[in-house]
Amino acid sequence: VEQTSIMIKPDGVQRGLIGEIISRLEKKGFYLKGLKLVTVDRPFAEKHYAHLSAKPFFSGLVDYIISGPVVAMIWEGKNVVTTGRKIIGATNPAQSEPGTIRGDFAIDIGRNVIHGSDAVESANKEIALWFPEGPANCQSSQHSWIYE
Ligand code: GTP
Ligand code: MG
């Protein structure tokens, strides 16, 4: 089954959006397979966003991610990478549709509340980085009510 890495960024944590965000993903039918509140250091954040290291906003992005605790999660379900990104909304909240997390709760691209893996390959890499212990050993009891 497909898994993705979704992280509530420091602004989302400080603004009290943890419950709302988890609730949206749960209600959709996705299944929570890992969760932790962690404050990461600069080398870790630089590793997570390594593919953006040449961007002019990179150091600001790293400052942002290490500015407070984040909620790192593993979510599981059919097409969870792509659908998770749809629920999150476009990177720049100015373009995110209302009804998406960023569309409903964010204004600036540099304070866009949440991260979601952009492909199965990056999801697997990010899950290994954030959860070296692996996902929780649990199974949804609702499976047959969500999948045909
Ligand atoms: P993530 O889920 O956080 O990875 O966002 P994304 O996949 O929608 O976008 P991308 O991976 O390209 O960029 C990662 C993060 O860098 C974004 O979520 C923004 O917080 C930040 N970012 C991207 N582009 C810009 C930019 O032009 N300016 C600023 N200040 N931040 C940016
Ligand atoms: Mg990205």
PDB file of C-alpha atoms and ligand atoms in Angstrom:
ATOM      1  CA  VAL A   1       0.000   0.000   0.000  1.00  0.00           C
ATOM      2  CA  GLU A   2       1.193   3.492  -0.804  1.00  0.00           C
ATOM      3  CA  GLN A   3       2.515   5.688   1.991  1.00  0.00           C
ATOM      4  CA  THR A   4       3.429   9.351   2.143  1.00  0.00           C
ATOM      5  CA  SER A   5       5.246  11.678   4.496  1.00  0.00           C
ATOM      6  CA  ILE A   6       3.213  14.663   5.665  1.00  0.00           C
ATOM      7  CA  MET A   7       4.648  17.224   8.069  1.00  0.00           C
ATOM      8  CA  ILE A   8       2.831  20.031   9.887  1.00  0.00           C
ATOM      9  CA  LYS A   9       5.333  22.890   9.815  1.00  0.00           C
ATOM     10  CA  PRO A  10       6.141  25.061  12.877  1.00  0.00           C
ATOM     11  CA  ASP A  11       3.518  27.696  11.953  1.00  0.00           C
ATOM     12  CA  GLY A  12       0.805  25.038  11.723  1.00  0.00           C
ATOM     13  CA  VAL A  13       1.771  23.697  15.154  1.00  0.00           C
ATOM     14  CA  GLN A  14       1.921  27.176  16.771  1.00  0.00           C
ATOM     15  CA  ARG A  15      -1.400  28.199  15.192  1.00  0.00           C
ATOM     16  CA  GLY A  16      -3.240  25.219  16.663  1.00  0.00           C
ATOM     17  CA  LEU A  17      -3.921  23.454  13.363  1.00  0.00           C
ATOM     18  CA  ILE A  18      -2.682  19.962  14.287  1.00  0.00           C
ATOM     19  CA  GLY A  19      -6.117  18.558  15.096  1.00  0.00           C
ATOM     20  CA  GLU A  20      -7.800  20.154  12.072  1.00  0.00           C
ATOM     21  CA  ILE A  21      -5.170  18.824   9.665  1.00  0.00           C
ATOM     22  CA  ILE A  22      -5.138  15.300  11.088  1.00  0.00           C
ATOM     23  CA  SER A  23      -8.936  15.329  11.085  1.00  0.00           C
ATOM     24  CA  ARG A  24      -9.114  16.152   7.365  1.00  0.00           C
ATOM     25  CA  LEU A  25      -6.780  13.305   6.434  1.00  0.00           C
ATOM     26  CA  GLU A  26      -8.560  10.855   8.753  1.00  0.00           C
ATOM     27  CA  LYS A  27     -12.018  11.775   7.454  1.00  0.00           C
ATOM     28  CA  LYS A  28     -10.866  11.255   3.873  1.00  0.00           C
ATOM     29  CA  GLY A  29     -10.114   7.653   4.798  1.00  0.00           C
ATOM     30  CA  PHE A  30      -6.328   7.693   4.966  1.00  0.00           C
ATOM     31  CA  TYR A  31      -4.700   5.782   7.768  1.00  0.00           C
ATOM     32  CA  LEU A  32      -2.138   7.176  10.216  1.00  0.00           C
ATOM     33  CA  LYS A  33       0.923   4.901  10.396  1.00  0.00           C
ATOM     34  CA  GLY A  34       3.389   7.174  12.222  1.00  0.00           C
ATOM     35  CA  LEU A  35       3.337  10.437  14.163  1.00  0.00           C
ATOM     36  CA  LYS A  36       5.794  12.438  16.243  1.00  0.00           C
ATOM     37  CA  LEU A  37       6.302  15.975  17.505  1.00  0.00           C
ATOM     38  CA  VAL A  38       9.946  16.848  16.892  1.00  0.00           C
ATOM     39  CA  THR A  39      12.187  19.883  16.631  1.00  0.00           C
ATOM     40  CA  VAL A  40      14.770  19.204  13.953  1.00  0.00           C
ATOM     41  CA  ASP A  41      18.218  20.754  13.706  1.00  0.00           C
ATOM     42  CA  ARG A  42      19.707  22.583  10.740  1.00  0.00           C
ATOM     43  CA  PRO A  43      21.598  19.621   9.187  1.00  0.00           C
ATOM     44  CA  PHE A  44      18.422  17.506   9.330  1.00  0.00           C
ATOM     45  CA  ALA A  45      16.269  20.223   7.725  1.00  0.00           C
ATOM     46  CA  GLU A  46      18.938  20.757   5.055  1.00  0.00           C
ATOM     47  CA  LYS A  47      18.836  17.036   4.288  1.00  0.00           C
ATOM     48  CA  HIS A  48      15.034  17.028   4.052  1.00  0.00           C
ATOM     49  CA  TYR A  49      15.084  19.950   1.591  1.00  0.00           C
ATOM     50  CA  ALA A  50      18.443  19.039  -0.051  1.00  0.00           C
ATOM     51  CA  HIS A  51      16.890  19.157  -3.548  1.00  0.00           C
ATOM     52  CA  LEU A  52      16.191  22.885  -2.989  1.00  0.00           C
ATOM     53  CA  SER A  53      19.685  23.796  -1.720  1.00  0.00           C
ATOM     54  CA  ALA A  54      20.442  25.973  -4.778  1.00  0.00           C
ATOM     55  CA  LYS A  55      17.282  28.073  -4.375  1.00  0.00           C
ATOM     56  CA  PRO A  56      17.574  31.650  -3.082  1.00  0.00           C
ATOM     57  CA  PHE A  57      14.942  30.941  -0.398  1.00  0.00           C
ATOM     58  CA  PHE A  58      16.777  27.833   0.926  1.00  0.00           C
ATOM     59  CA  SER A  59      18.322  29.318   4.093  1.00  0.00           C
ATOM     60  CA  GLY A  60      15.044  31.059   4.970  1.00  0.00           C
ATOM     61  CA  LEU A  61      13.198  27.793   4.409  1.00  0.00           C
ATOM     62  CA  VAL A  62      15.568  25.951   6.736  1.00  0.00           C
ATOM     63  CA  ASP A  63      15.253  28.722   9.382  1.00  0.00           C
ATOM     64  CA  TYR A  64      11.471  28.326   9.131  1.00  0.00           C
ATOM     65  CA  ILE A  65      11.476  24.536   9.509  1.00  0.00           C
ATOM     66  CA  ILE A  66      13.794  24.586  12.551  1.00  0.00           C
ATOM     67  CA  SER A  67      11.932  27.473  14.244  1.00  0.00           C
ATOM     68  CA  GLY A  68       9.806  25.178  16.418  1.00  0.00           C
ATOM     69  CA  PRO A  69       8.415  21.689  16.724  1.00  0.00           C
ATOM     70  CA  VAL A  70       6.858  20.026  13.685  1.00  0.00           C
ATOM     71  CA  VAL A  71       4.491  17.070  13.476  1.00  0.00           C
ATOM     72  CA  ALA A  72       5.997  14.383  11.269  1.00  0.00           C
ATOM     73  CA  MET A  73       3.548  11.763  10.023  1.00  0.00           C
ATOM     74  CA  ILE A  74       3.238   8.724   7.812  1.00  0.00           C
ATOM     75  CA  TRP A  75      -0.134   8.377   6.074  1.00  0.00           C
ATOM     76  CA  GLU A  76      -1.217   5.296   4.142  1.00  0.00           C
ATOM     77  CA  GLY A  77      -3.818   4.662   1.457  1.00  0.00           C
ATOM     78  CA  LYS A  78      -4.531   4.266  -2.248  1.00  0.00           C
ATOM     79  CA  ASN A  79      -2.967   7.201  -4.172  1.00  0.00           C
ATOM     80  CA  VAL A  80      -2.151   8.920  -0.869  1.00  0.00           C
ATOM     81  CA  VAL A  81       0.840  10.794  -2.350  1.00  0.00           C
ATOM     82  CA  THR A  82      -1.164  12.520  -5.105  1.00  0.00           C
ATOM     83  CA  THR A  83      -4.410  12.863  -3.190  1.00  0.00           C
ATOM     84  CA  GLY A  84      -2.546  14.069  -0.106  1.00  0.00           C
ATOM     85  CA  ARG A  85      -1.004  16.856  -2.204  1.00  0.00           C
ATOM     86  CA  LYS A  86      -4.486  17.789  -3.476  1.00  0.00           C
ATOM     87  CA  ILE A  87      -5.799  18.027   0.080  1.00  0.00           C
ATOM     88  CA  ILE A  88      -2.768  20.163   0.988  1.00  0.00           C
ATOM     89  CA  GLY A  89      -3.194  22.493  -2.007  1.00  0.00           C
ATOM     90  CA  ALA A  90      -0.796  24.444  -4.238  1.00  0.00           C
ATOM     91  CA  THR A  91       2.619  25.437  -2.829  1.00  0.00           C
ATOM     92  CA  ASN A  92       1.818  29.154  -2.935  1.00  0.00           C
ATOM     93  CA  PRO A  93      -1.292  29.812  -0.822  1.00  0.00           C
ATOM     94  CA  ALA A  94      -2.146  32.669  -3.201  1.00  0.00           C
ATOM     95  CA  GLN A  95      -2.908  29.906  -5.719  1.00  0.00           C
ATOM     96  CA  SER A  96      -4.275  27.225  -3.364  1.00  0.00           C
ATOM     97  CA  GLU A  97      -7.990  26.564  -3.801  1.00  0.00           C
ATOM     98  CA  PRO A  98     -10.333  27.198  -0.891  1.00  0.00           C
ATOM     99  CA  GLY A  99     -11.105  23.840   0.659  1.00  0.00           C
ATOM    100  CA  THR A 100      -7.448  22.831   0.622  1.00  0.00           C
ATOM    101  CA  ILE A 101      -5.368  23.118   3.785  1.00  0.00           C
ATOM    102  CA  ARG A 102      -3.130  25.870   2.415  1.00  0.00           C
ATOM    103  CA  GLY A 103      -6.101  27.541   0.685  1.00  0.00           C
ATOM    104  CA  ASP A 104      -7.976  27.691   3.969  1.00  0.00           C
ATOM    105  CA  PHE A 105      -5.180  28.407   6.455  1.00  0.00           C
ATOM    106  CA  ALA A 106      -2.218  30.127   4.771  1.00  0.00           C
ATOM    107  CA  ILE A 107      -1.320  33.359   2.990  1.00  0.00           C
ATOM    108  CA  ASP A 108       2.469  33.406   2.369  1.00  0.00           C
ATOM    109  CA  ILE A 109       4.482  30.734   0.508  1.00  0.00           C
ATOM    110  CA  GLY A 110       7.126  30.866   3.236  1.00  0.00           C
ATOM    111  CA  ARG A 111       4.487  30.104   5.921  1.00  0.00           C
ATOM    112  CA  ASN A 112       2.413  27.478   4.137  1.00  0.00           C
ATOM    113  CA  VAL A 113       1.645  25.322   7.198  1.00  0.00           C
ATOM    114  CA  ILE A 114       2.275  21.832   5.835  1.00  0.00           C
ATOM    115  CA  HIS A 115       4.537  19.634   3.739  1.00  0.00           C
ATOM    116  CA  GLY A 116       3.630  16.575   1.687  1.00  0.00           C
ATOM    117  CA  SER A 117       5.890  14.323  -0.390  1.00  0.00           C
ATOM    118  CA  ASP A 118       5.651  15.029  -4.129  1.00  0.00           C
ATOM    119  CA  ALA A 119       6.179  11.453  -5.448  1.00  0.00           C
ATOM    120  CA  VAL A 120       6.277   7.861  -4.224  1.00  0.00           C
ATOM    121  CA  GLU A 121      10.076   7.872  -4.510  1.00  0.00           C
ATOM    122  CA  SER A 122      10.530  11.015  -2.378  1.00  0.00           C
ATOM    123  CA  ALA A 123       7.897   9.711   0.052  1.00  0.00           C
ATOM    124  CA  ASN A 124       9.930   6.570   0.651  1.00  0.00           C
ATOM    125  CA  LYS A 125      13.116   8.618   1.102  1.00  0.00           C
ATOM    126  CA  GLU A 126      11.434  11.013   3.519  1.00  0.00           C
ATOM    127  CA  ILE A 127       9.810   8.224   5.550  1.00  0.00           C
ATOM    128  CA  ALA A 128      13.252   6.603   5.942  1.00  0.00           C
ATOM    129  CA  LEU A 129      14.726   9.964   7.026  1.00  0.00           C
ATOM    130  CA  TRP A 130      12.002  10.923   9.526  1.00  0.00           C
ATOM    131  CA  PHE A 131      11.085   7.417  10.719  1.00  0.00           C
ATOM    132  CA  PRO A 132      14.221   5.235  10.704  1.00  0.00           C
ATOM    133  CA  GLU A 133      12.301   2.950  13.108  1.00  0.00           C
ATOM    134  CA  GLY A 134       9.681   2.392  10.394  1.00  0.00           C
ATOM    135  CA  PRO A 135       5.892   2.780  10.433  1.00  0.00           C
ATOM    136  CA  ALA A 136       3.687   1.624  13.298  1.00  0.00           C
ATOM    137  CA  ASN A 137       2.654  -2.011  13.196  1.00  0.00           C
ATOM    138  CA  CYS A 138      -1.108  -1.487  13.025  1.00  0.00           C
ATOM    139  CA  GLN A 139      -3.949  -2.044  10.558  1.00  0.00           C
ATOM    140  CA  SER A 140      -7.113  -0.063   9.930  1.00  0.00           C
ATOM    141  CA  SER A 141     -10.290  -1.815  11.071  1.00  0.00           C
ATOM    142  CA  GLN A 142     -12.271   0.335   8.608  1.00  0.00           C
ATOM    143  CA  HIS A 143     -10.655  -1.013   5.446  1.00  0.00           C
ATOM    144  CA  SER A 144     -13.727  -2.673   3.909  1.00  0.00           C
ATOM    145  CA  TRP A 145     -15.844   0.427   4.649  1.00  0.00           C
ATOM    146  CA  ILE A 146     -13.436   2.635   2.701  1.00  0.00           C
ATOM    147  CA  TYR A 147     -12.288   0.376  -0.163  1.00  0.00           C
ATOM    148  CA  GLU A 148     -14.567  -1.664  -2.467  1.00  0.00           C
TER     149      GLU A 148
HETATM  150  P1  GTP B   1       6.640  21.028   0.440  1.00  0.00           P
HETATM  151  O1  GTP B   1       5.451  20.118   0.612  1.00  0.00           O
HETATM  152  O2  GTP B   1       6.939  21.855   1.668  1.00  0.00           O
HETATM  153  O3  GTP B   1       7.837  20.284  -0.097  1.00  0.00           O
HETATM  154  O4  GTP B   1       6.169  22.101  -0.643  1.00  0.00           O
HETATM  155  P2  GTP B   1       5.981  21.867  -2.193  1.00  0.00           P
HETATM  156  O5  GTP B   1       6.385  20.492  -2.599  1.00  0.00           O
HETATM  157  O6  GTP B   1       4.587  22.298  -2.500  1.00  0.00           O
HETATM  158  O7  GTP B   1       7.005  22.936  -2.794  1.00  0.00           O
HETATM  159  P3  GTP B   1       8.602  22.782  -2.957  1.00  0.00           P
HETATM  160  O8  GTP B   1       9.048  21.419  -2.573  1.00  0.00           O
HETATM  161  O9  GTP B   1       8.939  23.285  -4.292  1.00  0.00           O
HETATM  162  O10 GTP B   1       9.132  23.834  -1.890  1.00  0.00           O
HETATM  163  C1  GTP B   1       9.303  23.470  -0.537  1.00  0.00           C
HETATM  164  C2  GTP B   1       8.912  24.620   0.346  1.00  0.00           C
HETATM  165  O11 GTP B   1       9.792  25.706   0.114  1.00  0.00           O
HETATM  166  C3  GTP B   1       7.516  25.201   0.078  1.00  0.00           C
HETATM  167  O12 GTP B   1       6.486  24.519   0.737  1.00  0.00           O
HETATM  168  C4  GTP B   1       7.670  26.613   0.606  1.00  0.00           C
HETATM  169  O13 GTP B   1       7.498  26.638   2.031  1.00  0.00           O
HETATM  170  C5  GTP B   1       9.102  26.924   0.275  1.00  0.00           C
HETATM  171  N1  GTP B   1       9.192  27.667  -0.981  1.00  0.00           N
HETATM  172  C6  GTP B   1       9.040  27.180  -2.226  1.00  0.00           C
HETATM  173  N2  GTP B   1       9.166  28.153  -3.155  1.00  0.00           N
HETATM  174  C7  GTP B   1       9.394  29.289  -2.437  1.00  0.00           C
HETATM  175  C8  GTP B   1       9.625  30.642  -2.799  1.00  0.00           C
HETATM  176  O14 GTP B   1       9.617  31.013  -3.977  1.00  0.00           O
HETATM  177  N3  GTP B   1       9.825  31.526  -1.762  1.00  0.00           N
HETATM  178  C9  GTP B   1       9.815  31.144  -0.458  1.00  0.00           C
HETATM  179  N4  GTP B   1      10.020  32.063   0.491  1.00  0.00           N
HETATM  180  N5  GTP B   1       9.614  29.887  -0.089  1.00  0.00           N
HETATM  181  C10 GTP B   1       9.399  28.973  -1.053  1.00  0.00           C
HETATM  182 MG    MG B   2       8.195  19.638  -2.031  1.00  0.00          MG
END
